Structures are given as structure tokens and as C-alpha cells.
Amino acid sequence: MIKNYWNKGKKQKIVTIICALVLLIALFVLRDDYQPALLFVRKFIFIILLSGIILFLGLRKFRKSTSTGGRLGILALLVVFFGILYVVGWHFKMYDYMKTYNVFNHLNRVEINELPLTQNERIQPLRNVFSMANESVGETKDVSLPHLVRIGDENKWTMAIQPTEKYVWQGMTDNTEEVFAVSSTTPFPRFSSENRIPVTFSIGESLKFSRNTYNAVVQRFNIFQLFTMEPSDTYYMKNDSGQWVQVVSLIKWKGFLFPYPTFGGVMVIDNGEHDFNDYMERILIGKGTYISPENMKNHIYLTRQNTLAEKVSRLQAESLKFLGGFSDPLPWNMETAVKIPEMPKDQNQQPYVTDFDFSDTETGAFSGLYHWFGLEPVGDERTSLSFSVFVPADGTDKMYYYNHAAKKQGYAGVSAMPLKVKESRKEYDWTANTPVEFRPYIKDIAGKKRMFFMGTVSSISDTDSKQFDGSATPDLVLIDSEYRDVVWIDVKHPSQWDKTVYDQLNEAWRSSEKIGYYFVEETKEIDIARHVIDSIKAIPQVDKKAEEIERLQKQIDSLKASKN
Amino acid sequence: MSKNKFRYILIGIFTILLILQLVNYDFSADFDWKSVLKLAAPILMIIAMVLSIKHVKSNDEN
């Protein structure tokens, strides 16, 4: 058709060339819009090829067949084939099963026999931080989802204050002007003064067109990356020179038969206002500096950091169900099959980003941020803790897991915790309040490492299930996963938590484990009325005779020494 | 051309439908057969129309 049109004359040729050029430019400039389609083809390449080939061969056979019965037979065969493909692959979820098995086979698994300790415990759950941040911004601003990241030696919740998505015009014209960076360990998070940092990003998650983070990152991809990479979560952190940057976690799809997602490095977007040159760069080749997983060790701020997409770590943790073999998670086996427990309402789901100290274990793992999962058996009524999974949050190609089930520890899992907390304080209005986000708290108390879950009591709005209202100093609980006892702790005094736990549980531990006393009860008196003593103006009595005697004694001693 | 006029019109209609489905499709979601059928149906109809036009041209029959 185009050839006929081309041969008609000069005018038609010019029109054809102009149309082709416009199409080419559109294909180049709009690749951020159709990239999801390219990625879709990559993700399901095997199924698409298989279906395409079967359909092509079937239809060819159908057309060549002369008899009506033959044609009906071919149609029936095609229907049966696609029916089986759908039922086995999707209805019974065998496609996901194979994908997870692929993840399991390519995972660098390390079993650890000693739990790491937790450090720098975060007090607020993610949803509380998000609610409090939203309380601190105006009508035309949005807050991006908080992420726990390492800033220097401190863990902070960081999020951007960006133009709201409600008003399109601001999304096209305004920049992200501020970033929240709130310490995760303080009982009193503030969203003002030094925690509200003025920094300009011309590219943001809520901004429109080429200024959108997703679009800018996709435009930066090369031709191969367009087919294999997928931008994921966006983090805000300081780089090695102290400048705030946006770090976009990338997911890379690997494999042919059943492609699976892996960590694909990060794209780093610098701060600063954009001029016309930047605008052209954004439109044509996007913005950002790609750092591959292999090169991340060359950037100190990206090591021991939280940059791994949760989608990837969830699949990695879930793949541990294959520890008992390929067929073990099938419905008639299920001996070691595990699941990631889903928490009710709109709580932040696992993984919980937690700071672990591996220094006293022999694993060689770094101490810092990890994605932690507490896996439980697949049945809804089974809530024991089967595995603790530690996925390095900086994308290091390793996954550490501790097998509680094999050690027959009988610990209770995360899903068992909410009811224990409710049971421990019956006077609470549990219809309005919910204990949420049970993250691990592992401490060396009374002679051994003990595993607790730390939960925070949040009020969840009746009208908006995403609205979590936690006060700045929420109620905190620690639950001993072995003894199942709930200890209510004072959020304002983290240094006393271990002591509080010991006070409540020491008798149970001592009678059960035959251990001695720890936390010896001695009171050290500090600052008791010392100023009163100091304020008494007493003149010390001087014994002049004693001074004279001492002087003479020294003379005698020196004379005796000279004779010798 | 006159014999195949309606087939060309149908190709045009199904192409527009396919473009609309491509724009609306949620590619970030997982593979969903029911949604894929929305893409497959206009593609198969376009293929059927093209084959039909070829057949008419080669056999000179309608």
C-alpha cells in the first residue's frame, strides 16, 4: 500500500518521508511511554512466542484443511491448548511457581546459625511517619513515600515534599523544593527546622512529562536496558560529597523460559534547577547516572544502604519454600513450604527495613540495613516463625537465612503478635487502635540472644484506612517470641528497654533456663545534693605543729639516707 | 478495491480499536489472559481481513 502511494509522484514521496521522520522522532522521544510494552514482551517472551507459534501453525493448518470436520478439529485443538495453558499456568499459578523456582536456583543463599543483633531501633512505623509528614505540608504539596536510608552513620526516614499530583499545572512548572530527613531512632520526630532541608530537584515522582522521575530514568536507558530494566522505588539520600540525590532502584529481568526480577543497580539523579540544555537532555536522552550492581561498591554512600526494590526481595524470600526441593511446595507435600504473612488493613507489609549488627557472627556479612522477613508456614492457622530472612538492602548478591523450624525453636511468628498485644491490655479501645509493623528486636539479654518483636500501637482512621495516626511518642510493645510475653516499654527511654524486659521476664527465664542473675540491682547515686556540700564556705583547720613535725621528719630521713 | 472496500474499512476500525487497547493496557501488571484477549482479538481480526483480501485478489472471487 505504501509502495503504491510512494510510486504515485514527488508530492507523495515528500509526504511519506515527512511522515516517516515524524514517526521516528515520536518513537525516539516517546519511548518512556511505550517502554512498559517492550518490558512486557521481555517478561513474557516465552509465553508470547509459544502462543504465537502454536496460533500461526494452527491457523495455517486450518486454512489448508479442506474438510469442515478437520477445520473444527483444529479449532478445538487450539482451544484445548490455550485452555490448558491458562488453567495450569495461571489458574493454578504454575507460571509464578516456576518463576519463583528460577529465583531460588539463582540465589546466593547463606544459612546462618546465629542470629545477628538489632541496632538503631526505629520507633515509628512507616505509615505513622507518612501521616505525620502529611500533617506538615500545605495544600499544593505531596509527600513521597518515606524510605529508611543511611545518612552518614545515622538511619533516617527521607521523603520529598513535591508538587501535588492533584494540580497538573504545578506538576508541569514547579520543582521539588524540600526534603524531609527525620531520624528513625528519636522518640520525638520533628518535621521542621533542621529536618526540613531546602534542596531543589527538577525531576520528581509527582512531576509531569519529562520532569517525571520514571520518564527521565527510562529515557536514560540504552536499547537493551529498555527491554530488560524497570524503574522501581525512589530514595532520597546524601551522596559522598554531601549533596542530596535521588536514587532510583532498578529491577533487571533475567532468564528466558520463566524470566525473574533481580537487582539491576541504581540510577542517580542530581539535585539542581534545570536550564534549556537540561530540558533538551531530559527530552532526548533522559537524566541520571547509571550505577551497575558491580560498581556500587565504589560509591560509599550506596554501600550498606537501602536501595533494593522490595518487589525483588519479597520474591527472593518467598523462594525459600523450595528448600525442601522442587516438588515440596506442591499442594500434596507442603512440608517446608512457607509464606510471607500478610498484615491486616493497609499496614506496611514485609519486608521491614531493619539495622542489624552481624559483627559477632561468623558470617562476614556487613552490619547495616537489611530487608527482614519472618516467614511462616503456608496455612492460615499456622503462625510459627519458620525462617528469618535477611536480604542486604544495598543489593549485595547474597541472602542470609536462619532456619528456626529446623532448630525446633517453636518461636511465634509475626501474624500471632497482634492478638497477644490486644490480650495484654484489655482496657484499650482496640477497635480504633491496632498494633502494627512487628519488626525484629534481637538482643543479648540474660546470657543469650533473645528474639522479640517490636510493635507500635497506631490509630487507624475509620474513614481512610491509609490514614495512620500515631502520636510522636507512641505506645511500644516488645513480645518475646519464645515465651510469648508482652512487655510494654517506655518509648522515651530506649536505654531502659532491656532492663524493663528483664524485670518482667527474668523470673520466668531463671526458672525455665536455670540461669543466674543479670542486671545486678545496684543503684549508682549521681548528682545527689553535691551542690549543697560545695556551697558551704568552711575554712579548713590547719594543724601547724603537724606541718613542723612532718618537715623535721623529712630532714631526719634525708640525714639518715646520707649516712648510708 | 471495490470488492474489498468493507474489509479495508474493517481493518481501519480494528486498527483504531487495537491502538486504544494498547494505550489502555496495564503493561506493568502481570500477564492476564482476559486482558490479553482484548489485544489478541483485534490483531486476529486484522490478520483475518488481510488474508481475506489476499484470497479475493488471487482468486478474483468474493
XYZ file of C-alpha atoms in Angstrom, chain A residues 97 100 104 314-325 328-330 333-342 350 373-380 382-389 399 401-406:
52
model
C 5.747 -21.210 40.767
C 9.990 -18.391 41.962
C 15.637 -19.855 44.150
C 9.949 -10.347 48.525
C 10.346 -12.823 45.694
C 13.755 -13.877 46.991
C 12.395 -14.502 50.476
C 9.365 -16.352 49.143
C 11.613 -18.623 47.070
C 12.878 -20.245 50.272
C 9.832 -22.507 50.059
C 11.911 -24.603 47.658
C 14.482 -25.514 50.312
C 12.803 -28.911 50.569
C 13.078 -29.488 46.817
C 7.916 -29.687 48.139
C 5.632 -26.627 47.897
C 3.108 -28.555 45.740
C 3.629 -32.009 50.043
C 3.977 -28.633 51.732
C 6.442 -29.898 54.320
C 8.738 -26.879 54.327
C 6.529 -24.529 52.311
C 6.468 -21.025 53.706
C 4.729 -17.736 53.013
C 5.283 -14.084 53.739
C 2.496 -13.253 56.213
C 0.135 -10.508 55.119
C 7.073 -7.057 54.915
C 11.217 -11.232 56.550
C 9.675 -13.564 59.107
C 8.392 -16.465 57.032
C 5.627 -18.691 58.337
C 4.067 -21.994 57.206
C 1.564 -21.598 54.363
C -1.620 -22.489 56.275
C -3.628 -19.558 57.631
C -0.088 -21.777 61.275
C 1.655 -18.746 62.704
C 5.005 -20.101 63.854
C 8.222 -18.470 62.726
C 9.894 -20.788 60.191
C 12.641 -18.599 58.769
C 14.209 -15.253 59.464
C 15.452 -13.885 56.156
C 20.728 -13.738 51.106
C 18.555 -17.001 56.381
C 18.138 -18.533 59.794
C 16.084 -21.710 59.934
C 14.032 -21.568 63.141
C 11.889 -24.540 62.097
C 14.839 -26.905 61.592
